Amino acid sequence: METSIPVARAQEILTSYPFKWVTEEIELEHAQGRILAENILAKYDDPPFDNSSIDGWAVQLSDSPESRIEIGTIFAGSQPIIQPLKPKEIYRIMTGAPIPLGADALVMVEDGMQGTPRQDYIRRKGENISVGEIALSAGNVITASSCALAATIGYSTLPVRSKLRIAIIPTGDELTELGRPLESGRIYDSNSIALASLVRKAGAEPVVIKPIHDNKESLHQTLNRCAKEVDLILTSGGVSMGEKDFIRSSLIERDAAIFWKVLMRPGGPPIFGHWNGTPLFGLPGNPVSSQTVFHLLIVPWISHPDIFHRRVTVKMDDKLRGAPNRLCLRRVQITSSGNGLIGRSRTHQGSGNVRSMVLNDALTLIPPDTNIEAGEFVDALWLIT
Ligand code: AMP
Ligand code: MG
């Protein structure tokens, strides 16, 4: 087991445990947000035929503008005219209509029939993409525009990675299920709801388990059951130095831990290993820690960072304290001014303060042993909510 490793090392270890993705075909209508499983090659040229980008006339450059004679009208959707134009003949043409054989330029309707012809008003067959070219690359997130491109080049479905099933197991004697009254000494289980949303956003299917007590037997029973049913187990809580931190102690006792503790703050004590052959990632219980670890370690492993954040550089409006020997993820709010992005951090930064994730929208990437003064620049992950 490796311990106290840098974030980059933890990411490297995780990606060396790839999932067995199955490919499934999905209707374009439902493909947005999924991850493309294969490269997509154009089946049709775009555009599939030379056509007009304007409403106007299809003319011949060799004719003088004064001699033009209109012989008909071509609408979008009509069959291409293959009877070559004779000298002086022109067609009235609408946007998207096929260029008649012999026409080599277009005149805009606004310029009148004797207006100046331009060749670049013709949209040439295949000028955007031609048959066989890669239109979309495997591993990328499918967006509204990529669905539109897929449709344009002849697809009605796309091959996507199947959704991983991910168990979410909150642990802790203090946890209360949502909807129940809050007794003294207890808190609501807020991590399950955050993690389920993040898992869904990652394109996976959450299987949320009710909070379980800090009791070895019930924990092991739940893990045994989940290990048979899911592709990945995410737990929350029970990974640090507490006497009832049974996720950590059970994995280490079984010699099933691969790494424990990552040099980041918040989110220092995550543990990664396996339970009966199923990967198990133990997230810390503190709500901010569990979310930051999800963003930094789980997202690049199971999903695609583009879905979750943009890496940006911001100029800080106030100073930020870093952390000794650790990457420090302070929560900041980003606003864009005329001179770039400005970061502000006005909330209490405790790892238990989930409100700091609501009032702010970015996580700083302050290098180890570094403080940021007001006016200095810092990299940050600007979260896409
Ligand atoms: P632990 O990692 O189990 O030591 O928990 C660290 C802190 O996170 C404690 O204050 C817990 O009460 C809190 N915590 C643990 N699990 C959850 C949860 N599911 N929802 C909200 N807070 C939690
Ligand atoms: Mg606990």
Tab-separated table of C-alpha atoms and ligand atoms in Angstrom:
chain	number	residue	atom	x	y	z
A	1	MET	CA	0.000	0.000	0.000
A	2	GLU	CA	1.242	3.481	-0.871
A	3	THR	CA	0.521	6.232	1.629
A	4	SER	CA	0.479	10.040	1.580
A	5	ILE	CA	0.863	10.276	-2.184
A	6	PRO	CA	0.517	13.369	-4.405
A	7	VAL	CA	-2.755	13.876	-6.281
A	8	ALA	CA	-1.095	13.090	-9.622
A	9	ARG	CA	0.152	9.728	-8.318
A	10	ALA	CA	-3.322	8.856	-7.005
A	11	GLN	CA	-4.805	9.704	-10.424
A	12	GLU	CA	-2.161	7.573	-12.121
A	13	ILE	CA	-2.884	4.583	-9.885
A	14	LEU	CA	-6.642	4.870	-10.460
A	15	THR	CA	-6.336	5.013	-14.230
A	16	SER	CA	-4.248	1.846	-14.090
A	17	TYR	CA	-7.483	0.144	-12.895
A	18	PRO	CA	-9.691	0.755	-15.939
A	19	PHE	CA	-13.317	-0.331	-15.990
A	20	LYS	CA	-14.633	-2.960	-18.347
A	21	TRP	CA	-16.806	-0.603	-20.340
A	22	VAL	CA	-19.409	-2.248	-22.509
A	23	THR	CA	-20.448	-0.376	-25.629
A	24	GLU	CA	-24.117	0.294	-26.260
A	25	GLU	CA	-25.894	2.053	-29.105
A	26	ILE	CA	-27.997	4.964	-27.990
A	27	GLU	CA	-30.510	7.119	-29.889
A	28	LEU	CA	-29.082	10.594	-30.540
A	29	GLU	CA	-32.013	12.006	-28.630
A	30	HIS	CA	-30.643	10.464	-25.414
A	31	ALA	CA	-26.906	10.680	-26.125
A	32	GLN	CA	-26.130	14.083	-24.666
A	33	GLY	CA	-23.736	13.858	-21.689
A	34	ARG	CA	-22.693	10.274	-22.441
A	35	ILE	CA	-19.129	9.311	-23.343
A	36	LEU	CA	-18.432	8.243	-26.900
A	37	ALA	CA	-17.067	4.683	-27.083
A	38	GLU	CA	-15.628	4.745	-30.619
A	39	ASN	CA	-14.377	7.231	-33.206
A	40	ILE	CA	-17.194	8.319	-35.504
A	41	LEU	CA	-16.392	8.606	-39.213
A	42	ALA	CA	-18.519	10.601	-41.621
A	43	LYS	CA	-20.872	8.393	-43.678
A	44	TYR	CA	-21.948	11.362	-45.817
A	45	ASP	CA	-20.211	14.513	-46.967
A	46	ASP	CA	-21.265	17.738	-45.314
A	47	PRO	CA	-22.703	19.397	-47.287
A	48	PRO	CA	-23.739	16.354	-49.345
A	49	PHE	CA	-24.005	18.482	-52.546
A	50	ASP	CA	-22.976	21.976	-53.700
A	51	ASN	CA	-25.687	24.337	-52.502
A	52	SER	CA	-26.519	27.970	-52.032
A	53	SER	CA	-25.778	29.827	-48.773
A	54	ILE	CA	-28.019	32.720	-49.831
A	55	ASP	CA	-31.319	33.644	-51.436
A	56	GLY	CA	-30.445	35.091	-54.861
A	57	TRP	CA	-29.449	33.880	-58.323
A	58	ALA	CA	-27.157	31.152	-59.603
A	59	VAL	CA	-25.153	32.743	-62.407
A	60	GLN	CA	-22.178	32.199	-64.714
A	61	LEU	CA	-19.034	34.296	-64.184
A	62	SER	CA	-18.381	34.343	-67.936
A	63	ASP	CA	-21.655	36.289	-68.617
A	64	SER	CA	-21.884	40.044	-68.263
A	65	PRO	CA	-24.362	41.017	-65.485
A	66	GLU	CA	-26.559	42.966	-67.947
A	67	SER	CA	-27.084	39.937	-70.200
A	68	ARG	CA	-28.553	37.606	-67.514
A	69	ILE	CA	-31.876	35.903	-68.289
A	70	GLU	CA	-33.762	34.159	-65.482
A	71	ILE	CA	-35.130	30.794	-66.629
A	72	GLY	CA	-36.620	29.339	-63.445
A	73	THR	CA	-36.495	28.985	-59.672
A	74	ILE	CA	-34.749	26.328	-57.556
A	75	PHE	CA	-35.999	25.671	-54.037
A	76	ALA	CA	-34.334	23.824	-51.154
A	77	GLY	CA	-35.173	20.144	-51.382
A	78	SER	CA	-35.530	20.087	-55.167
A	79	GLN	CA	-33.615	17.652	-57.346
A	80	PRO	CA	-30.281	18.989	-58.695
A	81	ILE	CA	-30.602	20.416	-62.251
A	82	ILE	CA	-28.232	18.475	-64.494
A	83	GLN	CA	-29.216	20.090	-67.792
A	84	PRO	CA	-26.200	22.469	-68.189
A	85	LEU	CA	-26.963	26.201	-68.292
A	86	LYS	CA	-26.655	27.848	-71.698
A	87	PRO	CA	-24.807	31.198	-71.919
A	88	LYS	CA	-26.677	34.103	-70.165
A	89	GLU	CA	-29.102	31.753	-68.395
A	90	ILE	CA	-29.489	32.068	-64.645
A	91	TYR	CA	-31.761	30.583	-61.987
A	92	ARG	CA	-33.415	32.236	-59.053
A	93	ILE	CA	-32.173	30.134	-56.098
A	94	MET	CA	-33.059	29.799	-52.396
A	95	THR	CA	-30.796	29.029	-49.424
A	96	GLY	CA	-29.969	25.316	-49.255
A	97	ALA	CA	-31.029	24.612	-52.875
A	98	PRO	CA	-28.660	22.622	-55.124
A	99	ILE	CA	-26.477	24.636	-57.512
A	100	PRO	CA	-27.553	23.971	-61.146
A	101	LEU	CA	-24.966	22.468	-63.478
A	102	GLY	CA	-22.938	25.217	-65.168
A	103	ALA	CA	-23.499	27.898	-62.512
A	104	ASP	CA	-20.270	28.913	-60.800
A	105	ALA	CA	-21.253	31.922	-58.667
A	106	LEU	CA	-24.176	33.447	-56.799
A	107	VAL	CA	-25.672	36.924	-56.595
A	108	MET	CA	-27.551	38.006	-53.465
A	109	VAL	CA	-31.193	38.914	-53.892
A	110	GLU	CA	-30.477	42.183	-52.055
A	111	ASP	CA	-27.988	43.163	-54.844
A	112	GLY	CA	-30.520	42.658	-57.688
A	113	MET	CA	-30.256	40.413	-60.736
A	114	GLN	CA	-27.289	42.363	-62.116
A	115	GLY	CA	-25.388	42.339	-58.817
A	116	THR	CA	-21.812	41.214	-58.271
A	117	PRO	CA	-21.398	37.426	-58.344
A	118	ARG	CA	-19.424	35.658	-55.618
A	119	GLN	CA	-18.115	32.098	-55.745
A	120	ASP	CA	-17.799	31.774	-51.992
A	121	TYR	CA	-21.572	31.977	-51.600
A	122	ILE	CA	-21.574	28.384	-52.865
A	123	ARG	CA	-21.302	25.829	-50.064
A	124	ARG	CA	-19.151	23.095	-51.601
A	125	LYS	CA	-19.865	19.373	-51.196
A	126	GLY	CA	-17.747	18.045	-48.317
A	127	GLU	CA	-16.236	21.406	-47.369
A	128	ASN	CA	-17.101	20.902	-43.675
A	129	ILE	CA	-16.291	17.222	-43.500
A	130	SER	CA	-16.007	14.499	-46.102
A	131	VAL	CA	-16.822	10.793	-46.075
A	132	GLY	CA	-14.382	8.787	-43.942
A	133	GLU	CA	-13.043	11.704	-41.927
A	134	ILE	CA	-13.157	11.456	-38.103
A	135	ALA	CA	-16.050	13.604	-36.952
A	136	LEU	CA	-16.105	12.730	-33.241
A	137	SER	CA	-13.397	11.095	-31.139
A	138	ALA	CA	-13.764	8.231	-28.680
A	139	GLY	CA	-13.637	9.258	-25.022
A	140	ASN	CA	-15.225	12.654	-25.560
A	141	VAL	CA	-18.428	13.859	-23.987
A	142	ILE	CA	-21.402	14.025	-26.334
A	143	THR	CA	-22.819	17.537	-26.514
A	144	ALA	CA	-25.825	19.037	-28.285
A	145	SER	CA	-23.502	20.093	-31.134
A	146	SER	CA	-21.857	16.693	-31.437
A	147	CYS	CA	-25.341	15.128	-31.709
A	148	ALA	CA	-26.107	17.601	-34.504
A	149	LEU	CA	-22.864	16.730	-36.319
A	150	ALA	CA	-23.565	13.001	-35.951
A	151	ALA	CA	-27.032	13.515	-37.450
A	152	THR	CA	-25.559	15.587	-40.307
A	153	ILE	CA	-23.141	12.839	-41.336
A	154	GLY	CA	-25.697	10.045	-41.289
A	155	TYR	CA	-26.078	8.679	-37.744
A	156	SER	CA	-29.293	8.200	-35.799
A	157	THR	CA	-27.571	6.393	-32.907
A	158	LEU	CA	-24.075	6.568	-31.368
A	159	PRO	CA	-21.937	3.970	-29.580
A	160	VAL	CA	-21.478	5.056	-25.970
A	161	ARG	CA	-19.861	3.582	-22.899
A	162	SER	CA	-22.386	1.682	-20.823
A	163	LYS	CA	-23.267	3.324	-17.525
A	164	LEU	CA	-21.218	2.061	-14.610
A	165	ARG	CA	-23.266	1.009	-11.592
A	166	ILE	CA	-21.807	2.686	-8.544
A	167	ALA	CA	-22.839	1.881	-4.972
A	168	ILE	CA	-22.832	4.801	-2.549
A	169	ILE	CA	-22.518	3.713	1.060
A	170	PRO	CA	-22.664	6.385	3.771
A	171	THR	CA	-21.216	5.232	7.087
A	172	GLY	CA	-21.487	6.764	10.548
A	173	ASP	CA	-23.483	6.261	13.770
A	174	GLU	CA	-24.413	9.961	13.679
A	175	LEU	CA	-26.186	9.817	10.302
A	176	THR	CA	-29.918	10.331	9.940
A	177	GLU	CA	-31.837	9.467	6.792
A	178	LEU	CA	-33.450	12.419	5.048
A	179	GLY	CA	-37.070	12.980	6.048
A	180	ARG	CA	-36.647	11.628	9.594
A	181	PRO	CA	-36.601	13.983	12.617
A	182	LEU	CA	-33.107	15.009	13.715
A	183	GLU	CA	-32.311	13.705	17.200
A	184	SER	CA	-29.653	15.274	19.410
A	185	GLY	CA	-26.097	14.398	18.501
A	186	ARG	CA	-27.131	13.419	14.969
A	187	ILE	CA	-26.715	15.022	11.544
A	188	TYR	CA	-28.425	14.408	8.247
A	189	ASP	CA	-26.660	12.245	5.686
A	190	SER	CA	-25.920	14.873	3.049
A	191	ASN	CA	-23.071	13.056	1.320
A	192	SER	CA	-25.270	10.410	-0.307
A	193	ILE	CA	-27.347	12.993	-2.077
A	194	ALA	CA	-24.298	14.963	-3.278
A	195	LEU	CA	-22.473	11.839	-4.403
A	196	ALA	CA	-25.532	10.424	-6.177
A	197	SER	CA	-25.850	13.675	-8.137
A	198	LEU	CA	-22.157	13.689	-9.011
A	199	VAL	CA	-22.274	10.041	-10.076
A	200	ARG	CA	-25.273	10.746	-12.298
A	201	LYS	CA	-23.502	13.751	-13.802
A	202	ALA	CA	-20.530	11.481	-14.517
A	203	GLY	CA	-22.821	9.406	-16.727
A	204	ALA	CA	-23.040	6.528	-14.247
A	205	GLU	CA	-25.926	4.994	-12.300
A	206	PRO	CA	-25.896	5.469	-8.521
A	207	VAL	CA	-27.127	2.707	-6.245
A	208	VAL	CA	-27.637	4.527	-2.937
A	209	ILE	CA	-27.544	2.457	0.242
A	210	LYS	CA	-29.143	3.688	3.491
A	211	PRO	CA	-26.638	4.963	6.099
A	212	ILE	CA	-24.936	2.133	7.930
A	213	HIS	CA	-23.619	2.169	11.477
A	214	ASP	CA	-19.978	2.112	12.479
A	215	ASN	CA	-20.134	-1.601	13.041
A	216	LYS	CA	-17.737	-3.978	11.355
A	217	GLU	CA	-20.220	-6.791	10.764
A	218	SER	CA	-22.918	-4.696	9.147
A	219	LEU	CA	-20.301	-2.864	7.075
A	220	HIS	CA	-18.827	-6.147	5.817
A	221	GLN	CA	-22.279	-7.549	5.021
A	222	THR	CA	-23.157	-4.471	2.986
A	223	LEU	CA	-19.812	-4.483	1.176
A	224	ASN	CA	-20.125	-8.211	0.383
A	225	ARG	CA	-23.561	-7.636	-1.129
A	226	CYS	CA	-22.574	-4.534	-3.114
A	227	ALA	CA	-19.366	-6.085	-4.421
A	228	LYS	CA	-21.461	-8.640	-6.315
A	229	GLU	CA	-23.800	-6.080	-7.846
A	230	VAL	CA	-21.832	-3.009	-8.878
A	231	ASP	CA	-18.775	-1.905	-10.862
A	232	LEU	CA	-17.475	0.406	-8.125
A	233	ILE	CA	-18.193	0.956	-4.431
A	234	LEU	CA	-17.962	4.497	-3.066
A	235	THR	CA	-18.145	4.816	0.684
A	236	SER	CA	-18.221	7.980	2.759
A	237	GLY	CA	-16.698	8.328	6.204
A	238	GLY	CA	-14.662	5.910	8.271
A	239	VAL	CA	-11.331	6.332	6.500
A	240	SER	CA	-9.208	8.369	8.893
A	241	MET	CA	-7.697	7.691	12.315
A	242	GLY	CA	-10.880	7.236	14.387
A	243	GLU	CA	-11.340	4.089	16.430
A	244	LYS	CA	-14.490	3.270	14.500
A	245	ASP	CA	-13.068	4.093	11.070
A	246	PHE	CA	-13.759	0.585	9.830
A	247	ILE	CA	-13.454	1.196	6.102
A	248	ARG	CA	-9.791	2.042	6.552
A	249	SER	CA	-9.062	-0.678	9.121
A	250	SER	CA	-10.937	-3.406	7.228
A	251	LEU	CA	-9.175	-2.732	3.928
A	252	ILE	CA	-5.760	-2.577	5.546
A	253	GLU	CA	-6.346	-5.707	7.651
A	254	ARG	CA	-7.360	-7.633	4.527
A	255	ASP	CA	-4.319	-6.329	2.676
A	256	ALA	CA	-6.777	-4.979	0.108
A	257	ALA	CA	-5.714	-1.311	0.218
A	258	ILE	CA	-3.761	0.088	-2.730
A	259	PHE	CA	-3.313	3.628	-1.450
A	260	TRP	CA	-4.343	5.591	1.619
A	261	LYS	CA	-4.036	9.343	2.182
A	262	VAL	CA	-3.479	11.847	-0.590
A	263	LEU	CA	-1.538	15.100	-0.231
A	264	MET	CA	-4.509	17.420	-0.625
A	265	ARG	CA	-6.538	19.654	1.689
A	266	PRO	CA	-9.379	19.225	2.217
A	267	GLY	CA	-9.774	15.541	1.475
A	268	GLY	CA	-6.556	14.085	2.909
A	269	PRO	CA	-7.554	10.587	4.027
A	270	PRO	CA	-9.175	8.795	1.042
A	271	ILE	CA	-8.437	5.118	0.668
A	272	PHE	CA	-8.507	3.011	-2.482
A	273	GLY	CA	-8.560	-0.740	-2.665
A	274	HIS	CA	-10.891	-3.568	-3.525
A	275	TRP	CA	-13.528	-5.686	-1.841
A	276	ASN	CA	-13.865	-9.237	-3.152
A	277	GLY	CA	-12.432	-8.026	-6.471
A	278	THR	CA	-14.664	-4.946	-6.869
A	279	PRO	CA	-12.887	-1.581	-6.682
A	280	LEU	CA	-13.703	0.304	-3.495
A	281	PHE	CA	-12.965	3.977	-3.017
A	282	GLY	CA	-13.377	5.290	0.521
A	283	LEU	CA	-14.189	8.995	0.505
A	284	PRO	CA	-13.734	11.076	3.643
A	285	GLY	CA	-16.902	11.874	5.577
A	286	ASN	CA	-16.577	15.640	5.702
A	287	PRO	CA	-18.963	16.931	3.033
A	288	VAL	CA	-16.502	19.288	1.330
A	289	SER	CA	-13.744	16.688	1.454
A	290	SER	CA	-15.891	14.031	-0.169
A	291	GLN	CA	-16.869	16.361	-3.005
A	292	THR	CA	-13.353	17.682	-3.642
A	293	VAL	CA	-11.929	14.169	-3.705
A	294	PHE	CA	-14.678	13.192	-6.137
A	295	HIS	CA	-13.750	16.094	-8.436
A	296	LEU	CA	-10.005	15.467	-8.328
A	297	LEU	CA	-9.731	11.703	-8.233
A	298	ILE	CA	-12.994	10.053	-9.214
A	299	VAL	CA	-13.990	12.293	-12.153
A	300	PRO	CA	-10.901	11.655	-14.348
A	301	TRP	CA	-11.137	7.948	-13.558
A	302	ILE	CA	-14.796	7.216	-14.297
A	303	SER	CA	-15.834	10.153	-16.456
A	304	HIS	CA	-14.488	13.175	-18.293
A	305	PRO	CA	-13.270	16.375	-16.593
A	306	ASP	CA	-14.983	18.514	-19.278
A	307	ILE	CA	-18.336	17.585	-17.767
A	308	PHE	CA	-17.344	18.897	-14.351
A	309	HIS	CA	-14.977	21.820	-14.628
A	310	ARG	CA	-12.774	24.154	-16.642
A	311	ARG	CA	-9.227	24.793	-15.513
A	312	VAL	CA	-8.729	28.551	-15.327
A	313	THR	CA	-6.323	31.095	-13.859
A	314	VAL	CA	-7.858	33.756	-11.618
A	315	LYS	CA	-6.507	36.905	-10.041
A	316	MET	CA	-7.294	36.782	-6.345
A	317	ASP	CA	-9.070	39.686	-4.775
A	318	ASP	CA	-8.056	38.594	-1.290
A	319	LYS	CA	-5.300	36.457	0.126
A	320	LEU	CA	-5.488	32.694	0.464
A	321	ARG	CA	-3.556	30.422	2.735
A	322	GLY	CA	-2.084	27.279	1.195
A	323	ALA	CA	-1.163	24.074	3.034
A	324	PRO	CA	2.156	22.550	4.049
A	325	ASN	CA	3.249	19.845	1.620
A	326	ARG	CA	-0.284	19.611	0.175
A	327	LEU	CA	-2.268	20.848	-2.789
A	328	CYS	CA	-4.817	23.219	-1.284
A	329	LEU	CA	-8.354	23.450	-2.609
A	330	ARG	CA	-9.888	26.620	-1.261
A	331	ARG	CA	-13.378	27.449	-2.358
A	332	VAL	CA	-13.615	30.699	-4.311
A	333	GLN	CA	-16.209	32.534	-6.294
A	334	ILE	CA	-15.190	33.581	-9.795
A	335	THR	CA	-16.478	36.629	-11.607
A	336	SER	CA	-15.333	37.701	-15.033
A	337	SER	CA	-14.302	41.327	-15.295
A	338	GLY	CA	-13.026	43.219	-18.338
A	339	ASN	CA	-9.457	42.200	-17.377
A	340	GLY	CA	-10.027	38.501	-16.884
A	341	LEU	CA	-11.254	36.319	-14.071
A	342	ILE	CA	-11.324	37.510	-10.470
A	343	GLY	CA	-11.457	35.090	-7.523
A	344	ARG	CA	-12.993	35.923	-4.153
A	345	SER	CA	-13.130	33.824	-1.053
A	346	ARG	CA	-15.307	35.174	1.684
A	347	THR	CA	-16.683	32.040	3.315
A	348	HIS	CA	-15.481	29.933	6.198
A	349	GLN	CA	-13.325	27.260	4.591
A	350	GLY	CA	-13.918	24.352	6.977
A	351	SER	CA	-14.154	20.937	5.322
A	352	GLY	CA	-17.469	20.392	7.123
A	353	ASN	CA	-19.006	23.561	5.705
A	354	VAL	CA	-20.980	22.400	2.687
A	355	ARG	CA	-22.408	25.910	2.355
A	356	SER	CA	-18.972	26.984	1.102
A	357	MET	CA	-19.624	24.777	-1.950
A	358	VAL	CA	-22.888	26.607	-2.586
A	359	LEU	CA	-21.668	30.183	-2.140
A	360	ASN	CA	-18.561	29.533	-4.261
A	361	ASP	CA	-18.146	27.929	-7.638
A	362	ALA	CA	-14.489	27.025	-7.945
A	363	LEU	CA	-11.730	25.066	-6.211
A	364	THR	CA	-8.246	26.566	-6.160
A	365	LEU	CA	-5.199	24.495	-6.986
A	366	ILE	CA	-2.734	26.202	-4.631
A	367	PRO	CA	0.604	24.383	-4.890
A	368	PRO	CA	2.029	22.899	-1.687
A	369	ASP	CA	3.693	25.332	0.762
A	370	THR	CA	2.384	28.398	-1.064
A	371	ASN	CA	0.309	31.337	0.097
A	372	ILE	CA	-1.471	33.538	-2.419
A	373	GLU	CA	-1.458	37.282	-1.749
A	374	ALA	CA	-4.233	39.589	-2.901
A	375	GLY	CA	-3.545	40.498	-6.544
A	376	GLU	CA	-1.660	37.265	-7.278
A	377	PHE	CA	-2.793	34.625	-9.748
A	378	VAL	CA	-3.848	31.097	-8.901
A	379	ASP	CA	-5.104	28.157	-10.954
A	380	ALA	CA	-8.577	26.880	-10.168
A	381	LEU	CA	-11.172	24.378	-11.299
A	382	TRP	CA	-14.255	26.404	-12.249
A	383	LEU	CA	-17.061	23.983	-11.524
A	384	ILE	CA	-19.810	23.427	-14.064
A	385	THR	CA	-22.963	23.117	-12.007
B	1	AMP	P1	-15.512	10.492	9.301
B	1	AMP	O1	-14.755	10.540	8.006
B	1	AMP	O2	-16.379	9.306	9.406
B	1	AMP	O3	-14.582	10.650	10.461
B	1	AMP	O4	-16.451	11.758	9.301
B	1	AMP	C1	-15.873	13.044	9.254
B	1	AMP	C2	-16.957	14.076	9.450
B	1	AMP	O5	-17.871	14.004	8.389
B	1	AMP	C3	-17.773	13.902	10.709
B	1	AMP	O6	-18.040	15.182	11.263
B	1	AMP	C4	-19.042	13.262	10.217
B	1	AMP	O7	-20.140	13.526	11.045
B	1	AMP	C5	-19.208	13.878	8.840
B	1	AMP	N1	-19.943	12.984	7.954
B	1	AMP	C6	-19.675	11.680	7.780
B	1	AMP	N2	-20.521	11.125	6.893
B	1	AMP	C7	-21.366	12.103	6.516
B	1	AMP	C8	-22.472	12.158	5.629
B	1	AMP	N3	-22.886	11.054	4.979
B	1	AMP	N4	-23.123	13.333	5.462
B	1	AMP	C9	-22.702	14.436	6.125
B	1	AMP	N5	-21.651	14.451	6.973
B	1	AMP	C10	-20.996	13.303	7.179
B	2	MG	MG	-17.487	8.334	10.808
